Coordinates of C-alpha atoms in Angstrom, one line a residue:
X8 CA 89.4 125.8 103.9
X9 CA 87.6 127.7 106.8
X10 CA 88.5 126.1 110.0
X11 CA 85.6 124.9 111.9
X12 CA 85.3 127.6 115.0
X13 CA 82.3 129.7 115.4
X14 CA 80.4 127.7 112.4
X15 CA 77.1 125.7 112.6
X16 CA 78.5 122.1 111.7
X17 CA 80.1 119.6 113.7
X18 CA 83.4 118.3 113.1
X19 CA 84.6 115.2 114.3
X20 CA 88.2 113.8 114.8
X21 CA 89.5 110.6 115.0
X22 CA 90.3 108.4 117.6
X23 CA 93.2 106.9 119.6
X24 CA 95.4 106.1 116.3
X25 CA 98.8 104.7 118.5
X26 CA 95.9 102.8 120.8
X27 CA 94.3 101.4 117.8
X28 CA 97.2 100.6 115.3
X29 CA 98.7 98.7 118.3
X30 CA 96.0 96.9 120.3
X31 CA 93.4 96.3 117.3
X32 CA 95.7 95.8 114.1
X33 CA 98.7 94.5 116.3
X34 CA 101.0 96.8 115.3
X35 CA 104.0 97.6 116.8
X36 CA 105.0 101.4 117.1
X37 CA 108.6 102.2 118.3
X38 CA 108.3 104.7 120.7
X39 CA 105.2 105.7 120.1
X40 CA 105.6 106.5 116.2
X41 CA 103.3 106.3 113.7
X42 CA 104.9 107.7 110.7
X43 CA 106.8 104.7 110.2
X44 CA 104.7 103.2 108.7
X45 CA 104.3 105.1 105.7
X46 CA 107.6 103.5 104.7
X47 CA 105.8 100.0 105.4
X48 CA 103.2 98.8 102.8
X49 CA 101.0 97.1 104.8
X50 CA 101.2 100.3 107.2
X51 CA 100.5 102.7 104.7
X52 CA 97.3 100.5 104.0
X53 CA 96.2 100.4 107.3
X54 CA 96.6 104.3 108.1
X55 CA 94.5 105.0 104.6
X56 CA 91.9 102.3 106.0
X57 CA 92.3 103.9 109.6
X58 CA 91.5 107.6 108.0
X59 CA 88.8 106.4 105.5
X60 CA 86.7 104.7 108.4
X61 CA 86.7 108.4 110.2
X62 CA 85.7 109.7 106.6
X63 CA 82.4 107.2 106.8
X64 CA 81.9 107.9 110.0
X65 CA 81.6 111.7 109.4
X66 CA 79.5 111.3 106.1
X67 CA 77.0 109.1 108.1
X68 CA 77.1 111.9 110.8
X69 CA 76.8 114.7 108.2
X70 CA 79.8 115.9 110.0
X71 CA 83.2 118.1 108.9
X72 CA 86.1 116.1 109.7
X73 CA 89.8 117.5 111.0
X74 CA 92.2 114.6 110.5
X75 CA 95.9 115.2 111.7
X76 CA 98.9 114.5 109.6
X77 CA 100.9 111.2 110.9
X78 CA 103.7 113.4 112.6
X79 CA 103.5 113.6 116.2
X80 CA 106.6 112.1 117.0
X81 CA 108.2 113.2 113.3
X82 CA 110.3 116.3 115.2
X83 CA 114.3 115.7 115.9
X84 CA 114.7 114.2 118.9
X85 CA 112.1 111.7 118.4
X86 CA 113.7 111.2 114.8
X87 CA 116.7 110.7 115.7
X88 CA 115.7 108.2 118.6
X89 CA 114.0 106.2 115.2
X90 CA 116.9 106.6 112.7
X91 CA 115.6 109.7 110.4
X92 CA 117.9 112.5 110.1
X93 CA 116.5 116.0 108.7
X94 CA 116.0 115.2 104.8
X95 CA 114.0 112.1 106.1
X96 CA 112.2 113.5 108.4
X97 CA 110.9 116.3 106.0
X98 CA 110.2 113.8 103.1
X99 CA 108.0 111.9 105.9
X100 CA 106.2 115.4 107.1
X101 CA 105.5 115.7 103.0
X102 CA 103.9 112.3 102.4
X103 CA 102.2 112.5 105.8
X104 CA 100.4 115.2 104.0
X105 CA 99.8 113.8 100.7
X106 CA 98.3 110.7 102.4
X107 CA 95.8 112.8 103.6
X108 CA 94.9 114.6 100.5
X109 CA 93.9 111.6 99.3
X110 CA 90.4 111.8 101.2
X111 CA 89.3 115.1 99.5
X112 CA 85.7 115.1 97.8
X113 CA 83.4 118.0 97.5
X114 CA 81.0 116.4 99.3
X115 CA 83.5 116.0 102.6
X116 CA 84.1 119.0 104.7
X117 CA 87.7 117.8 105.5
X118 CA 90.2 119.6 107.3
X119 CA 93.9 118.5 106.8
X120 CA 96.2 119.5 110.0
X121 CA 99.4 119.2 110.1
X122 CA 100.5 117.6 113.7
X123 CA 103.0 118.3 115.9
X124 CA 103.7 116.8 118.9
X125 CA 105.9 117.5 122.0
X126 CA 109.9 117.5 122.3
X127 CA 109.3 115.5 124.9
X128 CA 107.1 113.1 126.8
X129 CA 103.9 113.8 126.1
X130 CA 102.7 112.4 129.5
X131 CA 105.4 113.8 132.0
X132 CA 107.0 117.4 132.0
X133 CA 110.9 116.1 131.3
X134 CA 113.1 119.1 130.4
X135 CA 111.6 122.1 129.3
X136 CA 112.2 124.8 126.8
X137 CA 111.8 128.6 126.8
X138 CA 109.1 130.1 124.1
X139 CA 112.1 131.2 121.9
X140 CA 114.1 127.9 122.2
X141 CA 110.7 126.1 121.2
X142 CA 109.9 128.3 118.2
X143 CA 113.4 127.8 116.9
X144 CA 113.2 123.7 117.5
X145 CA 109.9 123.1 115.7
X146 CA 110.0 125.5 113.3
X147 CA 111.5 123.1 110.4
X148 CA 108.7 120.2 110.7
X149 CA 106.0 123.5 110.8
X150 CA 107.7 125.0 107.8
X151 CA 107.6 121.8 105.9
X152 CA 103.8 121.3 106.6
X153 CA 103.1 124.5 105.9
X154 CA 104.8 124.4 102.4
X155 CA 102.4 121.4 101.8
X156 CA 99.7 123.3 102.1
X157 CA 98.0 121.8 105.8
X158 CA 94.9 124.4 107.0
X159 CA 96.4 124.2 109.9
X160 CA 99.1 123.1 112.5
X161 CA 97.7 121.2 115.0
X162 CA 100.2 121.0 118.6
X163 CA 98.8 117.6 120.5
X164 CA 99.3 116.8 123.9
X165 CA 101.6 119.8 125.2
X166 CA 102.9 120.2 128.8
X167 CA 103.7 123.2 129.5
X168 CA 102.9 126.8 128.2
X169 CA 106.6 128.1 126.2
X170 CA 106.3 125.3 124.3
X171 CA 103.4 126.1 123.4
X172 CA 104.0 129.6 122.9
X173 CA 106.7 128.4 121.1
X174 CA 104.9 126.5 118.2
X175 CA 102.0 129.4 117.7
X176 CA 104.5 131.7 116.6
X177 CA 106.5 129.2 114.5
X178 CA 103.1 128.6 112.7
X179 CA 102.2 132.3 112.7
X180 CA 105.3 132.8 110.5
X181 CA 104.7 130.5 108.1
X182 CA 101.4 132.0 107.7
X183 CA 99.5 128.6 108.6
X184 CA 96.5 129.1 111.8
X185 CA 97.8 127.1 114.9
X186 CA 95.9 124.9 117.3
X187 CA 97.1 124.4 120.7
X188 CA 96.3 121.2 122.2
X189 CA 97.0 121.0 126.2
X190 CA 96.8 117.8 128.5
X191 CA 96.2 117.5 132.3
X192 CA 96.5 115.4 135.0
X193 CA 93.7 114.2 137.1
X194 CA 93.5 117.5 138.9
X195 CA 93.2 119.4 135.6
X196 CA 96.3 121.3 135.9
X197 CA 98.7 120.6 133.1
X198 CA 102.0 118.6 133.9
X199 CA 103.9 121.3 134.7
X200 CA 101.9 122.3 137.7
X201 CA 100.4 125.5 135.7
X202 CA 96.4 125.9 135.7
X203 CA 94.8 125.1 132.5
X204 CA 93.3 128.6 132.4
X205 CA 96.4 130.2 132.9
X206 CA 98.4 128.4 130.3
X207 CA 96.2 129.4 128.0
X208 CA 95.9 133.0 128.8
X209 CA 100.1 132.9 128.0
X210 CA 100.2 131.4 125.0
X211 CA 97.3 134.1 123.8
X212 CA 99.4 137.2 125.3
X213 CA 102.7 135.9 124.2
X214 CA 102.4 134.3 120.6
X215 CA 101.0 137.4 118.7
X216 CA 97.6 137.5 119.2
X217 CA 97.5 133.7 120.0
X218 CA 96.2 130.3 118.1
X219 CA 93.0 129.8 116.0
X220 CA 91.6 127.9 119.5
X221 CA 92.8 125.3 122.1
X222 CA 91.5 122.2 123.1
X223 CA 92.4 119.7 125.7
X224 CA 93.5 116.0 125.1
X225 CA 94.7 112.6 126.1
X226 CA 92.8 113.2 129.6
X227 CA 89.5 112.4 130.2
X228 CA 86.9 114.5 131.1
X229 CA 86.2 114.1 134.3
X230 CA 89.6 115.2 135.2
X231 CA 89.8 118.5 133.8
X232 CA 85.5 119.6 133.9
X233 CA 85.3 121.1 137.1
X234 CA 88.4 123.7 136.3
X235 CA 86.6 125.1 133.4
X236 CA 86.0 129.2 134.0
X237 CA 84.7 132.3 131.9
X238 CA 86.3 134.1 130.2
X239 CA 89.5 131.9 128.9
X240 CA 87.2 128.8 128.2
X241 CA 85.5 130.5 125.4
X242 CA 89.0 129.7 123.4
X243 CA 88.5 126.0 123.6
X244 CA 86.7 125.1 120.7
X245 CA 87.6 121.4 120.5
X246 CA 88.5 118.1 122.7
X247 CA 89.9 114.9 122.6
X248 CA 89.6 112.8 125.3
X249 CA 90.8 109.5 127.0
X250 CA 88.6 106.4 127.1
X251 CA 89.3 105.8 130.1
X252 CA 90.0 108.0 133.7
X253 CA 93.2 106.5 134.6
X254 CA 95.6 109.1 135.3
X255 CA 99.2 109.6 132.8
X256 CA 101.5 107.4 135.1
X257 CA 98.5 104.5 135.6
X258 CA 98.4 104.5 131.7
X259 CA 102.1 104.7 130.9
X260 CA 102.7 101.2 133.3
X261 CA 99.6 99.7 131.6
X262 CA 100.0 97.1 129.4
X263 CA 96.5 96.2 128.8
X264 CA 94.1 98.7 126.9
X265 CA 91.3 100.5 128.8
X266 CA 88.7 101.2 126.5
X267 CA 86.2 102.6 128.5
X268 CA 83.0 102.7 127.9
X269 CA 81.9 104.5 124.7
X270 CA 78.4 105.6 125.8
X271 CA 79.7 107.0 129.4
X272 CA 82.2 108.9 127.4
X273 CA 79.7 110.1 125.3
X274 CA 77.7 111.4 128.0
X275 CA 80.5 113.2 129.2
X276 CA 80.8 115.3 126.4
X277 CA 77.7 116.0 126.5
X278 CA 78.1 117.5 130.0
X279 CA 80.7 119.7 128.6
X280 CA 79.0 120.9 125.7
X281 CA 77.6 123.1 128.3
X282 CA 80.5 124.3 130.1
X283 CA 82.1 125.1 126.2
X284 CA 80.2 127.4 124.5
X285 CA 82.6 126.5 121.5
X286 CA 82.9 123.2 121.4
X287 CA 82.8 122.4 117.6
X288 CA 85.5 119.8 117.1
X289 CA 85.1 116.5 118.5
X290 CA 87.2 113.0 118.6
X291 CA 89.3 110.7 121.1
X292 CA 92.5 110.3 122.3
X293 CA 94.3 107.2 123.9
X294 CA 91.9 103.9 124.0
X295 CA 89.3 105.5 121.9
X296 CA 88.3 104.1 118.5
X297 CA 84.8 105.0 116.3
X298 CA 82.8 103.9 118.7
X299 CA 83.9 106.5 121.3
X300 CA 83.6 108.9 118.7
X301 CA 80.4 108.6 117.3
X302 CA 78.9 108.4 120.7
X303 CA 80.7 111.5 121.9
X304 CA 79.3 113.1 118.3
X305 CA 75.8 112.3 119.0
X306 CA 75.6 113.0 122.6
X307 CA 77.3 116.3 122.0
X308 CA 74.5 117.1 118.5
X309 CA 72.0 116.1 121.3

């Protein structure tokens, strides 16, 4: 599967999937987690009815899709936190995979990525690791989604640059293209205080050549817009944003969801389809559903 960089078709992503599994289907995610549910029935129904309505949505765009693998919290800490020890978290990362196979057709440019979240938060910076303490901690969930066969490892939501580093080269040894995902705060630095530009720069000087592309998610975009330079914004080639423009902490004590609105978000990203002269991959992040995402599709094809 060619990944969808540099190409003349769309792709679009999904949505908020934690934000929609709990707040429309009324689901209840430990922690965060979605792969639960693939050892629930009526989960397992819901993510294949979750993925297949991104599926329709791409068809009736005429769209690629990237879908990402169930396993942002499926790493060891967050495991163990949930009850799965190694074996189950690797039989998890395999079905994870095999749930998205399921969507292939000929007709459906569909890119399966295999997702790996943070060791920690996700929203705050917490306790940091060096690039060669990170490689070394998510190298068994990237070597089992690389056996599987995923096009690509997708790394949503980092913090800080090692990590990120980190993950890149564990990808670039299995022999499986990496995607480096970074969030901001409001003032479009990431958590750890480090410029956006300049985190990326490190991860492309210090992992080997660097990932397939970044992108920048679960802010929105009027936080992180006005940071975006030549030359280092010509590797972000994709972006999933927030609905709404509340900043991390705002979010985290939330208990309500802010959906936004879909059609302000879409304009949006039409704003920063020209500030990214690679924008190709498109979708949402927290409080987004296919709403957001269509709108953001269209206003970006526009």
């Amino acid at each position: 599967m060619t990944l969808p960089i540099d190409g003349d078709r769309l792709y679009v992503t999904d949505g908020g999937m934690e934000t929609t599994l709990i707040y429309r289907d009324g689901f209840e995610l430990p922690e965060f987690a979605t792969f639960p549910l693939l050892d629930d029935e009526a989960g397992g129904e819901a993510l294949r009815r979750y993925y297949a309505s991104y599926a329709e949505l791409a068809d009736d765009l005429g769209a690629g899709l990237v879908l990402d693998t169930v396993t942002w919290r499926a790493n060891a800490d967050w495991g163990e936190k949930l009850g799965y020890d190694a074996p189950a978290l690797a039989n998890v990362n395999r079905r994870a995979v095999a749930l998205l196979r399921e969507l292939r057709r000929d007709e459906l440019p569909l890119v399966v990525s295999g997702c790996v979240g943070p060791r920690g938060d996700g929203y705050a910076l917490g306790d940091t690791m060096s690039a060669d303490e990170a490689e070394h901690y998510h190298e068994p969930q990237i070597a089992v989604l690389a056996e599987e066969g995923v096009d690509v490892v997708s790394a949503l939501t980092l913090t800080y640059a090692e990590e990120a580093t980190g993950i890149a080269r564990a990808a670039q040894r299995h022999g499986v293209p990496a995607v480096i995902s970074f969030t901001v705060e409001t003032d479009g630095r990431l958590p750890s205080g480090q410029t956006l530009g300049e985190a990326i720069e490190q991860v492309d000087r210090e992992a080997g050549g660097g990932p397939a592309y970044f992108m920048v998610n679960c802010a929105h975009p009027t936080h992180f817009a006005d940071v975006l330079e030549a030359p280092w914004v010509e590797r972000i080639a994709g972006i999933r944003a927030n609905a709404s423009t509340k900043s991390h902490a705002e979010l985290d004590a939330s208990d309500e969801l802010d959906a936004g609105d879909p059609d302000e978000l879409g304009e949006r990203y039409g704003e920063l389809a020209g500030l990214l002269p690679r924008l190709t991959v498109v979708g949402g992040c927290c409080g987004t559903d296919e709403r957001h995402v269509a709108a953001v599709a269209r206003a970006v094809t526009r």
